[in-house]
Coordinates of C-alpha atoms and ligand atoms in Angstrom, one line a residue:
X9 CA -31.0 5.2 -0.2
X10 CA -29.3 2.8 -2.3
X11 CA -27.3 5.8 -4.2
X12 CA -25.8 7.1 -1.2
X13 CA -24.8 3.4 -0.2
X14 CA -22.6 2.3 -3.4
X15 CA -22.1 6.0 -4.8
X16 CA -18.1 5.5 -4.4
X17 CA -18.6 2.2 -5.8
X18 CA -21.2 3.0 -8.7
X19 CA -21.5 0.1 -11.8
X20 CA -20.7 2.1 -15.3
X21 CA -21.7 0.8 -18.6
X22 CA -19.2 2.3 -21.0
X23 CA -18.9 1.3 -24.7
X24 CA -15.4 -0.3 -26.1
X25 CA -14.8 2.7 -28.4
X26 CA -14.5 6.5 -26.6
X27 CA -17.2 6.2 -23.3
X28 CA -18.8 9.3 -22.2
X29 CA -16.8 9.6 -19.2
X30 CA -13.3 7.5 -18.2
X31 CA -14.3 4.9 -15.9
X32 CA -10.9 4.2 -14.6
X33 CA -10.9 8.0 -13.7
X34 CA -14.3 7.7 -12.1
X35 CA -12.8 5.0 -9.9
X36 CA -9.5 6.4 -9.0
X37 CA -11.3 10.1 -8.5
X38 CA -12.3 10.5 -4.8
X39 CA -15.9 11.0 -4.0
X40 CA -15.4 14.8 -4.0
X41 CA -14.4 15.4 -7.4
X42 CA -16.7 12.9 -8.7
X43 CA -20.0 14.5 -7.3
X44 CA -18.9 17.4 -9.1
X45 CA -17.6 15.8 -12.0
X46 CA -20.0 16.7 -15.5
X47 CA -21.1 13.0 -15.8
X48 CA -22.8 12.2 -12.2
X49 CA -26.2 12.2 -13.8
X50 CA -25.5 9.8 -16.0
X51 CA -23.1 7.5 -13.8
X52 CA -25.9 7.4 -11.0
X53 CA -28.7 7.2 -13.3
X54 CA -27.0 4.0 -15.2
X55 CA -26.1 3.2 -11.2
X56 CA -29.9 2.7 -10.6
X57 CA -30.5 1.4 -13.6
X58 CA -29.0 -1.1 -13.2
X59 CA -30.4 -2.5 -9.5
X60 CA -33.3 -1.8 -10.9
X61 CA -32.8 -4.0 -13.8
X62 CA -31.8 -6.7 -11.5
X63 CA -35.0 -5.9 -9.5
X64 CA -37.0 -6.2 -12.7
X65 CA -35.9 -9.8 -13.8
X66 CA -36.3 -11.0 -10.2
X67 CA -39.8 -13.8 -10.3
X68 CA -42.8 -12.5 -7.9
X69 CA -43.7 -14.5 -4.6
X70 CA -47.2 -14.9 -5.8
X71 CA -48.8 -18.4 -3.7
X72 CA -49.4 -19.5 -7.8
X73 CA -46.4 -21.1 -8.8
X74 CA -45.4 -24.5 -8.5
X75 CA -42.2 -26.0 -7.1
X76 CA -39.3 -25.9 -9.2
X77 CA -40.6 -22.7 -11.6
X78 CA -38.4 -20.1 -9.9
X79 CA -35.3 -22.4 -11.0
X80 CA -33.8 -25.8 -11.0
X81 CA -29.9 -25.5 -11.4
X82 CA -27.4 -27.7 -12.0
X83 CA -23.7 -27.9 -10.4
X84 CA -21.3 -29.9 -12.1
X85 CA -18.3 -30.3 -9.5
X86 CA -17.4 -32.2 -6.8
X87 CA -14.7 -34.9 -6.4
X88 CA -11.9 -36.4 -3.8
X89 CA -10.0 -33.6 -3.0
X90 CA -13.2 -30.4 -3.2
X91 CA -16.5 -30.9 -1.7
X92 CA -17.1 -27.7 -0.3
X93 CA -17.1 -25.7 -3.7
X94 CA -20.2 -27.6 -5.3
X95 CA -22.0 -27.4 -2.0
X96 CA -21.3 -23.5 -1.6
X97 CA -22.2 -22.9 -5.1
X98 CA -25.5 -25.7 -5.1
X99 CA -26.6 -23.9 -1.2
X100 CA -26.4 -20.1 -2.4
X101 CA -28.6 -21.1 -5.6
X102 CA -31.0 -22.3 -3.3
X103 CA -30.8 -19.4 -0.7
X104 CA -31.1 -17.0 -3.2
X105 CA -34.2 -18.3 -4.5
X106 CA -33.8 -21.2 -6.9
X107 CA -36.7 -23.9 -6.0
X108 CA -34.4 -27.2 -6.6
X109 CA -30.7 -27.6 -6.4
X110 CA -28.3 -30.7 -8.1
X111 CA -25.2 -31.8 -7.6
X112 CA -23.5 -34.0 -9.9
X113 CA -20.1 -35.0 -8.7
X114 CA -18.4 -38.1 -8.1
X115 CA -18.9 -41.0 -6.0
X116 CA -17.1 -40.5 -2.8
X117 CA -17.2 -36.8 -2.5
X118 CA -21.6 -37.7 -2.9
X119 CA -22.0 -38.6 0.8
X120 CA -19.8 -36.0 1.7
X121 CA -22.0 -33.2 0.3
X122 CA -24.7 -34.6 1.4
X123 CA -24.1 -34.6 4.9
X124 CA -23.4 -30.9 4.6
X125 CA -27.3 -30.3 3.6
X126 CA -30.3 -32.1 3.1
X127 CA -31.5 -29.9 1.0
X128 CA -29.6 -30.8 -1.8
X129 CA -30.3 -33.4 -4.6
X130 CA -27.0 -35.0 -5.1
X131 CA -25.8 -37.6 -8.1
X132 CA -22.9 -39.7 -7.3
X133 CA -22.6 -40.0 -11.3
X134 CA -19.3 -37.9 -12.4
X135 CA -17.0 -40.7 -12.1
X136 CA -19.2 -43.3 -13.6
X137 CA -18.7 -45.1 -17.1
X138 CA -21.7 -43.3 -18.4
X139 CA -21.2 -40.3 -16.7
X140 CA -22.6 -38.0 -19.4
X141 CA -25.6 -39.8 -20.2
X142 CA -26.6 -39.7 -16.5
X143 CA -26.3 -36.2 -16.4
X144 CA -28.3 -35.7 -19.8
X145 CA -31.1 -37.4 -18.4
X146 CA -31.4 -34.4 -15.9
X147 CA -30.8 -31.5 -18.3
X148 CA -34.5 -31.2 -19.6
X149 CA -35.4 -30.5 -16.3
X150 CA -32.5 -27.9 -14.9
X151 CA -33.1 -24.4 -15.9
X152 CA -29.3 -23.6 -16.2
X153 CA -25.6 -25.1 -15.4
X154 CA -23.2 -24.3 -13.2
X155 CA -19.7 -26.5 -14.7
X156 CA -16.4 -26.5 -12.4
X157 CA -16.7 -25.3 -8.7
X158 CA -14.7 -28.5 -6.8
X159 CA -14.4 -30.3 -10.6
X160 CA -10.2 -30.8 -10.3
X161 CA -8.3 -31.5 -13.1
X162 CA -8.7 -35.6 -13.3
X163 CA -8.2 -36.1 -17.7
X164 CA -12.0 -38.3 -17.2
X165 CA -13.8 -35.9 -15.3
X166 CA -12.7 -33.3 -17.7
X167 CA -14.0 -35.4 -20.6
X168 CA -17.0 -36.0 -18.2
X169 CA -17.8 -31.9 -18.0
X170 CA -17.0 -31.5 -22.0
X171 CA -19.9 -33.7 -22.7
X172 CA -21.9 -32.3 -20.1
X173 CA -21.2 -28.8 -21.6
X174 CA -22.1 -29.7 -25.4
X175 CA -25.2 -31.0 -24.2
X176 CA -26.1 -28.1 -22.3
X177 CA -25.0 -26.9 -25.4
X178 CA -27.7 -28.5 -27.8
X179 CA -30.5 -27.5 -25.0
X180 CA -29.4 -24.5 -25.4
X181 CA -29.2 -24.1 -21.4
X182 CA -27.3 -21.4 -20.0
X183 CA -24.0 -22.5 -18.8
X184 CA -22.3 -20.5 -16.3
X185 CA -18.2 -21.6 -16.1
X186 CA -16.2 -21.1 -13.4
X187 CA -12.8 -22.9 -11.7
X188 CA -11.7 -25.9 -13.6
X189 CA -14.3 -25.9 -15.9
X190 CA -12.1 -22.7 -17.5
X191 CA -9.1 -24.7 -16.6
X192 CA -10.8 -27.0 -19.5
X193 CA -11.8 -24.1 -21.6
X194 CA -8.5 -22.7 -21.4
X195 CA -7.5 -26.2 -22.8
X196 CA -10.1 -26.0 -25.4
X197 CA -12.2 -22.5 -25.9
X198 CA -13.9 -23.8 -28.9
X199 CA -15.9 -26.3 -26.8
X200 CA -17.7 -23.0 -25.4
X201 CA -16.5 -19.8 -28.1
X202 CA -19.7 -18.5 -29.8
X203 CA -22.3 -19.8 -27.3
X204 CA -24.0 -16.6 -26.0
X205 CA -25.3 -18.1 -23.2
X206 CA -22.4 -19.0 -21.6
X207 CA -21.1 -16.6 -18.8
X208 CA -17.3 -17.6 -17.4
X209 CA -16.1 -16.1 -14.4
X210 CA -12.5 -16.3 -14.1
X211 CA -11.0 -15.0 -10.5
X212 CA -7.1 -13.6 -11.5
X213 CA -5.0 -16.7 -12.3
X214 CA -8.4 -18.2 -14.0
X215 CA -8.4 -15.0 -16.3
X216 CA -5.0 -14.7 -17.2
X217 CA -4.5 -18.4 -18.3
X218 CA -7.8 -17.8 -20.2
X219 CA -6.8 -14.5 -21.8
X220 CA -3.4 -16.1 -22.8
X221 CA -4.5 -18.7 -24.6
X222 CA -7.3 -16.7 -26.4
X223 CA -5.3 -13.7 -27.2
X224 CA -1.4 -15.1 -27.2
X225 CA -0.4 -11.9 -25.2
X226 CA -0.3 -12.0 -21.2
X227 CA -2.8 -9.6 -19.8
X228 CA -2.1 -5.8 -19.7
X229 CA -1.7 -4.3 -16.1
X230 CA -3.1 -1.4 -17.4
X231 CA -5.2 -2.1 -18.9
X232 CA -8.0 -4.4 -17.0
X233 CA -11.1 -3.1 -19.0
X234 CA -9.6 -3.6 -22.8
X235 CA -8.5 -7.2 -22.0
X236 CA -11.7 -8.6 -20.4
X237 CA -13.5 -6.6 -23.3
X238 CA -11.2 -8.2 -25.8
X239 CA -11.8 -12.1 -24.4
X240 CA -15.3 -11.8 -24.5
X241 CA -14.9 -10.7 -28.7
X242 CA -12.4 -13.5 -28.9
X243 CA -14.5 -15.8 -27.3
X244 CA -17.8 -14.9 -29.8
X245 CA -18.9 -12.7 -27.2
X246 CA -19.9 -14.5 -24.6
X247 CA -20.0 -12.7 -21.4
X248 CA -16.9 -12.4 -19.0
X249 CA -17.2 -11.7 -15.5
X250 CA -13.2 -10.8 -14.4
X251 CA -13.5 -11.1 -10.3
X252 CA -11.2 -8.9 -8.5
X253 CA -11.7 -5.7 -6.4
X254 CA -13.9 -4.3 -8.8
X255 CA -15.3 -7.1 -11.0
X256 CA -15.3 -6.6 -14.7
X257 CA -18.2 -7.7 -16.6
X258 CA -18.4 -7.9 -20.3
X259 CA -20.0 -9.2 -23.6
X260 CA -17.7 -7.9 -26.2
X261 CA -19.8 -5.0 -26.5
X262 CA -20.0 -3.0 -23.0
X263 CA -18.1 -3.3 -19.5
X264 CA -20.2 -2.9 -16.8
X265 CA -18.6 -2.1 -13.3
X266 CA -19.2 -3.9 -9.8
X267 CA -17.5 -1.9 -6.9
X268 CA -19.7 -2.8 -4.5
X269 CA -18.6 -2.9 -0.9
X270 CA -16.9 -5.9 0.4
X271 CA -14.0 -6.1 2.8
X272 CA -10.4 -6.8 2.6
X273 CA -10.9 -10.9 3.4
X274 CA -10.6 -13.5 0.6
X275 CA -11.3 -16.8 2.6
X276 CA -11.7 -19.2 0.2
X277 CA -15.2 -20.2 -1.2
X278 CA -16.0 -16.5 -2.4
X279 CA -16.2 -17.5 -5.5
X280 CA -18.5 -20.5 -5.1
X281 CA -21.5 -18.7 -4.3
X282 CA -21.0 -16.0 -6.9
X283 CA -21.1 -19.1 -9.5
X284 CA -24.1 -20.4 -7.1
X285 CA -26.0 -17.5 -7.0
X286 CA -25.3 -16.4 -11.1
X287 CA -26.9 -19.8 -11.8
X288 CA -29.9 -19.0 -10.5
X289 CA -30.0 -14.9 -11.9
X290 CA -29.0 -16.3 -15.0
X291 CA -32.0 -18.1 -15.4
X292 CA -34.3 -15.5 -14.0
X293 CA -32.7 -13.0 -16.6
X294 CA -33.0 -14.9 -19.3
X295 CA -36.5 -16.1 -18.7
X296 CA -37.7 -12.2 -18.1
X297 CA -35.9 -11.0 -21.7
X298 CA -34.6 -8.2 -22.9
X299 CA -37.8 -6.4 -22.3
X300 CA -37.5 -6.5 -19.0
X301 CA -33.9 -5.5 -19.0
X302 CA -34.5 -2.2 -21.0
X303 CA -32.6 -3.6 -24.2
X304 CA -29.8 -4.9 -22.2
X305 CA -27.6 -8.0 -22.3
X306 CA -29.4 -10.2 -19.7
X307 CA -26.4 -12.0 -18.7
X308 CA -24.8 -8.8 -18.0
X309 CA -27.6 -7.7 -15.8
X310 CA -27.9 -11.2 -13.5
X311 CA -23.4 -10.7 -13.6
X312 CA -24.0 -7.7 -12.0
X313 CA -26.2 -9.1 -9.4
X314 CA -24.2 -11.8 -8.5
X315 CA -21.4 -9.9 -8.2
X316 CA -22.9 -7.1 -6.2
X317 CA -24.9 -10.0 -3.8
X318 CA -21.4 -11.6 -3.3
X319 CA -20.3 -8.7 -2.0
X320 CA -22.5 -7.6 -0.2
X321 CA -22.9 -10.9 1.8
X322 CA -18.7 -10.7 2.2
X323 CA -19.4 -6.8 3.8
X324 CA -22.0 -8.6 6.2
X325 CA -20.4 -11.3 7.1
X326 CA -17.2 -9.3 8.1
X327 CA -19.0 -6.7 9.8
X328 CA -20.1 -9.4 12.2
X329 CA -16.8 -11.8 12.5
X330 CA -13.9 -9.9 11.0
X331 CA -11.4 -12.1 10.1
X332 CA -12.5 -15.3 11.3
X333 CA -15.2 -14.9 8.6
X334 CA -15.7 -18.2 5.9
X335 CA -17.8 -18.6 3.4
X336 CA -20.3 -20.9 5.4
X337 CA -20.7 -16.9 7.0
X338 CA -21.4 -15.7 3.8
X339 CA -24.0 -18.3 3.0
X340 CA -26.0 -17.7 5.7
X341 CA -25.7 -13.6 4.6
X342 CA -27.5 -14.5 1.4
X343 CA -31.4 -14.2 2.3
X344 CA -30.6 -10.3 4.3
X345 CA -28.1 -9.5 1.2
X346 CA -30.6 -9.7 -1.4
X347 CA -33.3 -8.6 0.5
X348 CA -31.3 -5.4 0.7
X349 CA -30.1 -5.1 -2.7
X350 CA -33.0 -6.2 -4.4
X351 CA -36.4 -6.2 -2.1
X352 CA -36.0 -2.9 -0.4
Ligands
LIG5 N1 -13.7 -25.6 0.0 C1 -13.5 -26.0 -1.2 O1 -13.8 -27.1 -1.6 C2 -13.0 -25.0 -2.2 C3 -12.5 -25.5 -3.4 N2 -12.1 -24.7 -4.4 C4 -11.7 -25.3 -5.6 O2 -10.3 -25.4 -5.8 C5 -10.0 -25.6 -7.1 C6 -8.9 -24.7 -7.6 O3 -9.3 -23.4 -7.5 P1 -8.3 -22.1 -7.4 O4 -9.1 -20.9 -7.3 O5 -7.3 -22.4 -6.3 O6 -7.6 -22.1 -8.9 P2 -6.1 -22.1 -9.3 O7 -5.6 -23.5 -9.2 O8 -6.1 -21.6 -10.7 O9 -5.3 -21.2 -8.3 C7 -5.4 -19.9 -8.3 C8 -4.2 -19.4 -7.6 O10 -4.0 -18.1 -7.9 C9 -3.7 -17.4 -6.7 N3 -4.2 -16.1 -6.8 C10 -5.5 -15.7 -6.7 N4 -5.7 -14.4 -6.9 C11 -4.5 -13.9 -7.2 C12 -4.0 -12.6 -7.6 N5 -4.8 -11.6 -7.6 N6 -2.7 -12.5 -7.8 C13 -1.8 -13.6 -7.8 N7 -2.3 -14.8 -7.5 C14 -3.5 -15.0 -7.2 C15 -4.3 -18.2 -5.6 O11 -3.6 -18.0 -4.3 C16 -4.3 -19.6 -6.1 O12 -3.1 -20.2 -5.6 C17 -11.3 -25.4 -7.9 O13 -11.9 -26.7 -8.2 C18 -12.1 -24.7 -6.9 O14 -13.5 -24.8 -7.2 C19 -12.2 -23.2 -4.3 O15 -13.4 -22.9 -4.9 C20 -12.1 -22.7 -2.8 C21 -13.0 -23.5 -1.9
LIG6 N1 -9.8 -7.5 -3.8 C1 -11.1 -7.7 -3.7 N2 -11.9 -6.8 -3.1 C2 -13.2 -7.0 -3.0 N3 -13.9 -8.1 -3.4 C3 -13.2 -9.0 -4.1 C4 -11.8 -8.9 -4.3 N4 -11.3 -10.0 -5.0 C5 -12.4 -10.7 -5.2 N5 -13.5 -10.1 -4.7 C6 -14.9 -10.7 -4.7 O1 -14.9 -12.0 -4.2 C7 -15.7 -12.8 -5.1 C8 -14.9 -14.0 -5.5 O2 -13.8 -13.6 -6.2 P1 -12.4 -14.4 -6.0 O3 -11.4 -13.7 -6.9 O4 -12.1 -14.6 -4.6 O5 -12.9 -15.8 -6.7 P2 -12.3 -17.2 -6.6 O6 -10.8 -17.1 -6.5 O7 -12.8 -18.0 -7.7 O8 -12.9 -17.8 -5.2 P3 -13.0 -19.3 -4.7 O9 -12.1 -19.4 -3.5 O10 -14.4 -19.5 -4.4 O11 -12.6 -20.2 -5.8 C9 -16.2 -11.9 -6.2 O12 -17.5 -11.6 -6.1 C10 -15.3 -10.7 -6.2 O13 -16.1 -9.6 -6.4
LIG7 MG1 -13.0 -20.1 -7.8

């Protein structure tokens, strides 16, 4: 069922040095010429693979766990000018299956977010004096970080997320960076190079800035799956998620391919809940291993969730509102999304 549904759209895993088949001619290839193409067996086998590796890592409703086991994430982010970011990243986590949700942003935008949702734990604590000890305190008890949506570019609160992030760092939490937090790692990439269990996803200008400072070249056109390939070595292979109409993933070692249906709208906020909802799939993927994952990258298997959740909540939400569709529309696709992804 699921391989008829994303068969023009299928994820590829290709290595950096001569792939069995082309990916970019998969993609520009219609649908005709593909099914007859000599490598359909293995592009829909790795296709299903990989769902089902998503499927795999995802925790059991079993009635035996206790509150909090199935993921406690952190979102750094939040000040005058953003509050919706942190709250569309912090409300997907939770809709998507994390048990407990934090925000840690600064004072004024903290009543703001919370009025948007009482099911969010929110610290007023990014703009404070001690601002990273108050966030330490929490990290023993958050199962991964999400560091940027709604952060800005204020000189303290970048200082702020810096110390956030090399304590993540020491608890060797996975980080997940997204918006101005790779505004700050575009600043300063050593702050994150060589920590594997950091995931950044950069949207176009996000990429480009990063790839430019990494690499000292501006990004080839061309050339989309060499250069997110050749951040993620530059950055110590880390993995790179490269949003666009197909999103990129990549840990210096294979690209793996989301085409999954969405639709032609980019409201604003899109982005959020794929940093929401890797949080969470981050955690899940890392907790289940590489066993679980059939030997591969767990980052790269919870990226490809998130991406292919994202769109699949944009497809929903614009098959029911069109163009007047927003993000909060996407939010509330998240539990049928998944369910149809991942649970059927
Ligand atoms: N409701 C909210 O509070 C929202 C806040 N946001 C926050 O806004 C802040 C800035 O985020 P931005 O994403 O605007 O980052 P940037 O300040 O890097 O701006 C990206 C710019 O690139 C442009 N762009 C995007 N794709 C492009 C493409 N393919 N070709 C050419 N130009 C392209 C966009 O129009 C935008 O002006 C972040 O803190 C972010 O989290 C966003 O997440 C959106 C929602
Ligand atoms: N042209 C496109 N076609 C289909 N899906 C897209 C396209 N561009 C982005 N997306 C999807 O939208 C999601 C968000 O990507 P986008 O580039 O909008 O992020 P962003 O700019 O960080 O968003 P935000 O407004 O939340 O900051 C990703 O899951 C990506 O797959
Ligand atoms: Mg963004």
């Amino acid at each position: 069922h699921l391989c008829s549904a994303v068969l023009p759209t299928a994820p590829v895993l290709a290595g950096p040095t001569a792939p069995l088949f082309a990916p970019h001619a998969l993609y520009a290839a219609p649908l005709i010429e593909r099914s007859f193409s000599l490598h359909k067996t293995h592009t829909l086998k790795d296709m299903e693979n990989i769902f089902q590796l998503v499927r795999n890592v995802i925790p059991p409703l079993t009635g035996k766990r206790h509150k909090g086991q199935d993921g406690r994430i952190g979102i750094v982010g939040g000040c005058q000018e953003y509050t919706g970011a942190p709250y569309f990243a912090a409300i997907t986590a939770l809709k998507v299956g994390a048990d407990l949700s934090h925000v840690f942003c600064t004072k004024d935008a903290a009543t703001v977010i919370k009025s948007y949702s009482p099911e969010l734990i929110v610290h007023p604590v990014l703009d404070s004096p001690n601002a990273v000890h108050e966030v330490e305190k929490w990290l023993p008890r958050l199962h991964s970080v999400v560091i940027g949506p709604g952060l800005g570019r204020d000189e303290t609160l970048l200082e702020n997320a810096k110390g956030i992030i090399e304590k993540s760092k020491m608890k060797g939490i996975p980080i997940i960076i997204d918006a101005d937090g790779l505004w700050l790692i575009s600043q300063q990439p050593s702050l994150i190079q060589g920590y594997q269990r950091a995931i950044l996803t950069p949207n176009y200008m996000e990429f480009s800035r990063l790839y430019e400072a990494m690499l000292r070249d501006p990004v080839d056109s061309s050339d989309h799956h060499g250069c997110v390939l050749r951040l993620s070595q530059a950055m110590g292979n880390l993995t790179v998620v490269q949003k666009g109409e197909r999103d990129l993933i990549s840990d210096g070692e294979k690209v793996v391919v989301c085409g999954h249906e969405g639709s032609g709208r980019r409201c604003g906020g899109q982005g959020d809940l794929l940093a929401g909802s890797l949080g969470v799939l981050a955690h899940w993927a890392f907790l289940a291993g590489a066993e679980r994952t059939n030997g591969q990258n767990p980052f790269l298997v919870a990226a490809f969730g998130a991406c292919s959740l994202t769109r699949q909540c944009n497809s929903q939400a614009f098959q029911k509102l069109g163009r007047s569709m927003t993000a909060s529309d996407m939010v509330a696709e998240v539990g049928a999304a998944f369910g149809k992804l991942f649970e059927t």
